[in-house]
Amino acid sequence: MRVSVRDLQVTYRAPGGLALPALGPISFEVEPEQFVAIVGPSGCGKSSLIRVLAGLQKPSSGSAYLNHQPIQEPSSAVGLMFQDSNLMPWRTVIDNIALPLELAGVSKMERRAQAADLIPQLGLEGFEEAYPGELSGGMAQRVALGRVLIQRPEVLLLDEPFGALDALTREQISLDLLQLWQQSGATAIMVTHDIREAVLLADRVFVFSQRPGKLIADVHITLPRPRHSDDMFNEAFGDFVRQVRAAIDRA
Amino acid sequence: MRVSVRDLQVTYRAPGGLALPALGPISFEVEPEQFVAIVGPSGCGKSSLIRVLAGLQKPSSGSAYLNHQPIQEPSSAVGLMFQDSNLMPWRTVIDNIALPLELAGVSKMERRAQAADLIPQLGLEGFEEAYPGELSGGMAQRVALGRVLIQRPEVLLLDEPFGALDALTREQISLDLLQLWQQSGATAIMVTHDIREAVLLADRVFVFSQRPGKLIADVHITLPRPRHSDDMFNEAFGDFVRQVRAAIDRA
Amino acid sequence: AQDDELIDQTFLLTFIPNIQFSPTYAAIANGHFAEAGFNVTIEHLDEPVVVDLIASNQRQFGIVSGEQVIMARFGGRPIVYLYEWFQQYPVGVVVPENSDIETVTDLAGRNIGIPGRFGASYSGLTALLAANGLTEQDIDLEEIGFFAPDVVCVGGVEASVVYLNNEPLQIAQRAEQGECGDVTGVRVLPVAAEVDLVSNGLVTNEETIANQPEMVAAFVSAYHQGLQDVINNPAAAYLLSLDYVDNLPISDDLQAALEAEAAAQEEFLATNPDREAIAESRQTMYDRLHEQFSSEELIQLQVLLKSIELWDAEQLGVTDLASWEAAQNVLLEMGFLNEPLDLEAAFTNEFVPGFEE
Amino acid sequence: MLANVLSYTLNKFISNEKYVLKPRRSVVRRYALIATPLTVLAVWHFITLLELFPVFIIPSPQAVGIKLIAVIQDGRLWLHMGVTLQEVLGGLFLGVSVGMILGYLIAHIPVLEDLLSPIIVAFQATPILAYAPLLVIWFGTGITGKMITGALVVFFPMLMNTIVGIRSVPENLRDLMRVSRASRWQLFAKLELPAAMPVLLTGLKTSATLAVIGAVVGEFVTANAGLGYWVKVARDSYDTPLVFVAVISLTVIALSLYGAVSLLERRLLAWQRRHRLVD
Amino acid sequence: MLANVLSYTLNKFISNEKYVLKPRRSVVRRYALIATPLTVLAVWHFITLLELFPVFIIPSPQAVGIKLIAVIQDGRLWLHMGVTLQEVLGGLFLGVSVGMILGYLIAHIPVLEDLLSPIIVAFQATPILAYAPLLVIWFGTGITGKMITGALVVFFPMLMNTIVGIRSVPENLRDLMRVSRASRWQLFAKLELPAAMPVLLTGLKTSATLAVIGAVVGEFVTANAGLGYWVKVARDSYDTPLVFVAVISLTVIALSLYGAVSLLERRLLAWQRRHRLVD
Ligand SMILES: Nc1ncnc2c1ncn2[C@@H]1O[C@H](COP(=O)(O)OP(=O)(O)OP(=O)(O)O)[C@@H](O)[C@H]1O
Ligand SMILES: Nc1ncnc2c1ncn2[C@@H]1O[C@H](COP(=O)(O)OP(=O)(O)OP(=O)(O)O)[C@@H](O)[C@H]1O
Ligand SMILES: [Mg+2]
Ligand SMILES: [Mg+2]
């Protein structure tokens, strides 16, 4: 699916009562099946953008579109992973992962089977029946990732999906994600703070300015696909990383 | 202050009812004024260790000590930053930061002044009177960091303090932290997933194994102090990073 | 007597302040209690609570109905009946004027309301039925709470067990104003016409009688004078009750008229009229007032006059064993008692002023 | 105007929209506060106009108005309202204090719930009629007894809400207070109280409303003044307009208390309303 | 044993300890459940032994026991208990349903609170005595009227707790449901209901207990069977042991309902107790 944004602005009410421009104006277009990574300083409106794209929040001005249709409300084609893991504390791991299927009316057996299939990939073996209160930070994040993956969405919105994961797990899971994305043909937009991760995964890296966040660089990562962790030692990889970092330093 | 741990083990009740060994047995000793970084896979018991050191949780066996005194309950000498930002939603940013002083009986004017002093360093100018619900993920984390710094503790326990921060902010804030730590003479124990950050900040990097977490490497970082961000381009720095990574790969 | 020499004494009444309690108000307002050495305050409580407080000697005096005394004593409460206030049992059955129920026997098979299967109305009904060879099974009894005027006027029941000195007057007055549905007036079938049941009176406990008989005598005597005052001069009683009864109808005109009537009655009493003459004077007073005032405004005065009819007797305060036995028989019949009691211990006429066996 | 209010709310309900502009809401709410009393009055008027019920069951608003003016003029209204208000406030204070203190203890010492709940529940299920003599023996027939009955009614919802409120304080914030070495009092004042505030305020709203009926029940046992007593007097003298005046006065007291707690709620929970978009 | 329980709980309170071993707690709780009734019985026994009150105010446990056996044998206990139980369950069902539905609507449409609260609060503050005639006229003197009074009592705490429970559902979980395109029913069943469960169950506990007194109040207005009626009859015939039997039966009903909701709570909130250390 094509995701596009035109003259989008998000403005909040600041503590004092004044307007707080958080994002934009910003315009861009993401082609179907593209993988876009967004990097930018904390508080520059990345999560706000994601929320608008998910249909959770109305823009203050401008619009966002899914396949040229203005986004008015959440769409079933979109899967969103929140910045915090946002699990239901009264549901076990497996039931949290299976939630989207449950809401879609998939039978209990079927959805539990699908969730169980994801468990090893997420490294959550043995914790199927654990409650969120019994998980570590990183484990909770992996459950949240499982919950969005099980939906097989056409548009994947990921807000810092790997923030609480250690380097190794992170690398492994992000490569898994890459593979899933490639198989599914979904459009992916991911917020991350890890430049190397952004370059490894994305077709384009968006660099945002300080608040109100504006698009100050759109770096096309032309590394060939499929990519592997070895690619990170390529010269070209290093060049792209430097390119993104330079854009950030200018932010 | 000296922090030490002898034969420490933390065991939970697993979902099925069986024992889940989460950490240890583990023993180590941290000299006064040392800075220790802990890296290890998600779910290996790092947060559990921090909780035990903070006196929030009793070990299942073995003990932890502060200056050779067994830790029985939280100590006023210890400051803890949780893995999630853990702010009080009904308090403004400045009141959240000032909470430890308020509990210590510092006057309202004095504690607000001290909190206000920290605001620029945390990059939270203009958000003094904002509520946590109005902050971005990274901003909330910075408030939590402010809350522990304002205490000027003798032992700093930091559980992934910079997880939600972008690379630039992260670098800047961690260098600020380094400076504060050096001035204060505190002992610091920090959990992080960023190996380069660990090497840049720490005197020693502890590498933990998979659950149940055991100490599989204790890398002494002998880079001279004070350290700067330029140090990251040193050859020695790269060596240490590789050394830690090698240990992790063996984990 | 000086105020500070008076003994504080509470007097327990049931229900709430009401013109019917004017003898008590008169005994206070006219100074009879003070002369007898008491400083009396009134408390209104449910009848069982009144009984329990007196039986446990938390309080010494109160007014309850006769069959309550029997049941309370049956339930182990050492209370003693001292002075009969209502000489006639105040309960009866009210039927609309145009009803075809004319005698008690006509009640058979009819739908009859009652506050509930307890208290004086239930006993009274049982006695009334029994005296005519009927039982509760012969009628269709419905518990309607103390809402007889409302229920009768909306046609909820064909007849209702009521207090003679209150509800029938209310219904009649509504009927008069055309606010009572099809009902144009009422007729009553009083229990007292068929059986003499012991009725409401003054009670105390055995301990007080044993330890302070003089005080009991003084108290009863003061109450007796209050009752006599009201019977003799209802207009004055109405006026003094204004201080005790909330919501008693009054207006400047009515007040003036009553004051005039009260003064006139004083003069009349000075001529030492006999009982019949006084009764007649009450009726003529009402007739005079009714020319000037609506029956709505006079309804509580009417309640008072109707009550006085039930109180008045040649010798006030006395009960005979027969009325106690009649009441006990009713209770036995209803199953509230399962064996007869030593009724002689339940009451005494010893303290009734002017009584000689 | 009512149609406006309704269509607005329906839209709001259906649109599933999270961010609402504040000013618009306030206006609607201001209308709402007078809309209901006016509607009730209108319905009442029509009921009596159509003579759906006899006037001695539902008197006309005019009759009640006349009676109201009369009792205001002769000062009886203030007398009885004052007495009841005193009882209500006393009962509320007593019941809420005891309920909160006990609830706090039970929330922290679960076994206390097992020990005390039989007694507490038993008390709630026992009609006052059954212990009226004891009530009079212990507290007399004055105002204290009514405060006690009021407190008894108020106590239970407050207790239960305190328990659930304190128990639902997030465990991780408790940890924060523990590492900050908060004293037990600070734990209560700085964490438990604000965190449990929404549930506590709901308990207080419930209690404030029920305190009125609690005092009235007490007045039914024994009284010589107060609005409950007045209801009894008025019913006894078949003065239905006066019954209505007394009931309306009771309603006014209850609504004032409810309104006061609602205002308190608006102030104390202001932070919850700070998540709004500006255009 | 009581000393044990107390010292244990005191320790628990003071030690500020989060992780408690489960088995030990259960044992203490099991003791607690019989401790209180036994203590009450013992205190009662001593009160009558020392003759602190006349037996007609507080009869001996033996006298009450004898009466209890008598009314069990002649079948009256089951008759009256059955009637009251029916009324209580009916009133509870009615009041809880209406309270929850209305509470749900108000939680989502704030202006409804402004529109309806005057009426609701007014109803709560109006003594039943004032509208008893209407009650009798509309619902007759049978069981329905008592269900109505029960429902009226039960309704309010349930309403208030539903409002606060639904309103305190975390906003971020609502967002999750919205992006997952949950239907309104799913939103309720899968998020709002479980998230509000602790507060709802507290409302239900309160309601279940109050339903008993609600039915009794109805029986006081007019009735010819039921435990409240029995209390009245027993008081009127000065049969204090019978009053106690009736009150104890009411207590048994209330405790059973409270216990049933507590069990439900243990099951539904089991996940909250899953944060325990093993040694
Ligand atoms: N509900 C809200 N009310 C008021 N201000 C808000 C609200 N949500 C976000 N903001 C403000 O909008 C700005 C952007 O927030 P946003 O969460 O989009 O940032 P972000 O780019 O995701 O940051 P981070 O990387 O730290 O998560 C911040 O300054 C924040 O304070
Ligand atoms: N309260 C609890 N009850 C049961 N199990 C728990 C509890 N807390 C943690 N665990 C388990 O203990 C293990 C270690 O958890 P911990 O939070 O210490 O990990 P961590 O090293 O901090 O991981 P991360 O990097 O993901 O935060 C995990 O497997 C987790 O499931
Ligand atoms: Mg964000
Ligand atoms: Mg952790």
PDB file of C-alpha atoms in Angstrom, chain A residues 38-44 46 195 206-219 242-251, chain B residues 166-169 172:
ATOM      1  CA  ILE A  38      12.656   7.330  10.584  1.00  0.00           C
ATOM      2  CA  VAL A  39      15.365   8.777  12.795  1.00  0.00           C
ATOM      3  CA  GLY A  40      15.199  12.043  14.627  1.00  0.00           C
ATOM      4  CA  PRO A  41      15.697  13.704  17.981  1.00  0.00           C
ATOM      5  CA  SER A  42      13.555  12.770  20.939  1.00  0.00           C
ATOM      6  CA  GLY A  43      10.314  14.736  21.022  1.00  0.00           C
ATOM      7  CA  CYS A  44      10.350  15.764  17.350  1.00  0.00           C
ATOM      8  CA  LYS A  46       7.838  10.754  15.288  1.00  0.00           C
ATOM      9  CA  ILE A 195      21.293   4.423  12.571  1.00  0.00           C
ATOM     10  CA  PHE A 206      13.986   9.800   6.843  1.00  0.00           C
ATOM     11  CA  VAL A 207      15.895  12.166   9.096  1.00  0.00           C
ATOM     12  CA  PHE A 208      13.729  14.517  11.117  1.00  0.00           C
ATOM     13  CA  SER A 209      14.732  17.890  12.507  1.00  0.00           C
ATOM     14  CA  GLN A 210      14.246  19.111  16.047  1.00  0.00           C
ATOM     15  CA  ARG A 211      10.667  19.861  17.104  1.00  0.00           C
ATOM     16  CA  PRO A 212       8.568  20.708  15.163  1.00  0.00           C
ATOM     17  CA  GLY A 213       9.906  17.734  13.217  1.00  0.00           C
ATOM     18  CA  LYS A 214      10.505  18.371   9.494  1.00  0.00           C
ATOM     19  CA  LEU A 215      11.922  16.017   6.920  1.00  0.00           C
ATOM     20  CA  ILE A 216      15.535  17.243   6.472  1.00  0.00           C
ATOM     21  CA  ALA A 217      16.976  14.241   4.691  1.00  0.00           C
ATOM     22  CA  ASP A 218      15.602  11.329   2.735  1.00  0.00           C
ATOM     23  CA  VAL A 219      18.525   8.929   2.253  1.00  0.00           C
ATOM     24  CA  ARG A 242      27.941   8.229   7.620  1.00  0.00           C
ATOM     25  CA  GLN A 243      25.533   9.932   5.242  1.00  0.00           C
ATOM     26  CA  VAL A 244      22.647   9.578   7.701  1.00  0.00           C
ATOM     27  CA  ARG A 245      24.802  10.639  10.609  1.00  0.00           C
ATOM     28  CA  ALA A 246      25.875  13.743   8.741  1.00  0.00           C
ATOM     29  CA  ALA A 247      22.236  14.624   8.126  1.00  0.00           C
ATOM     30  CA  ILE A 248      21.482  14.155  11.799  1.00  0.00           C
ATOM     31  CA  ASP A 249      24.402  16.342  12.811  1.00  0.00           C
ATOM     32  CA  ARG A 250      22.957  19.037  10.630  1.00  0.00           C
ATOM     33  CA  ALA A 251      19.518  18.640  12.291  1.00  0.00           C
TER      34      ALA A 251
ATOM     35  CA  ASP B 166      18.045   9.030  19.815  1.00  0.00           C
ATOM     36  CA  ALA B 167      21.755   8.621  19.147  1.00  0.00           C
ATOM     37  CA  LEU B 168      22.644  12.297  19.522  1.00  0.00           C
ATOM     38  CA  THR B 169      20.692  12.981  22.672  1.00  0.00           C
ATOM     39  CA  GLN B 172      25.153  14.047  24.964  1.00  0.00           C
TER      40      GLN B 172
END
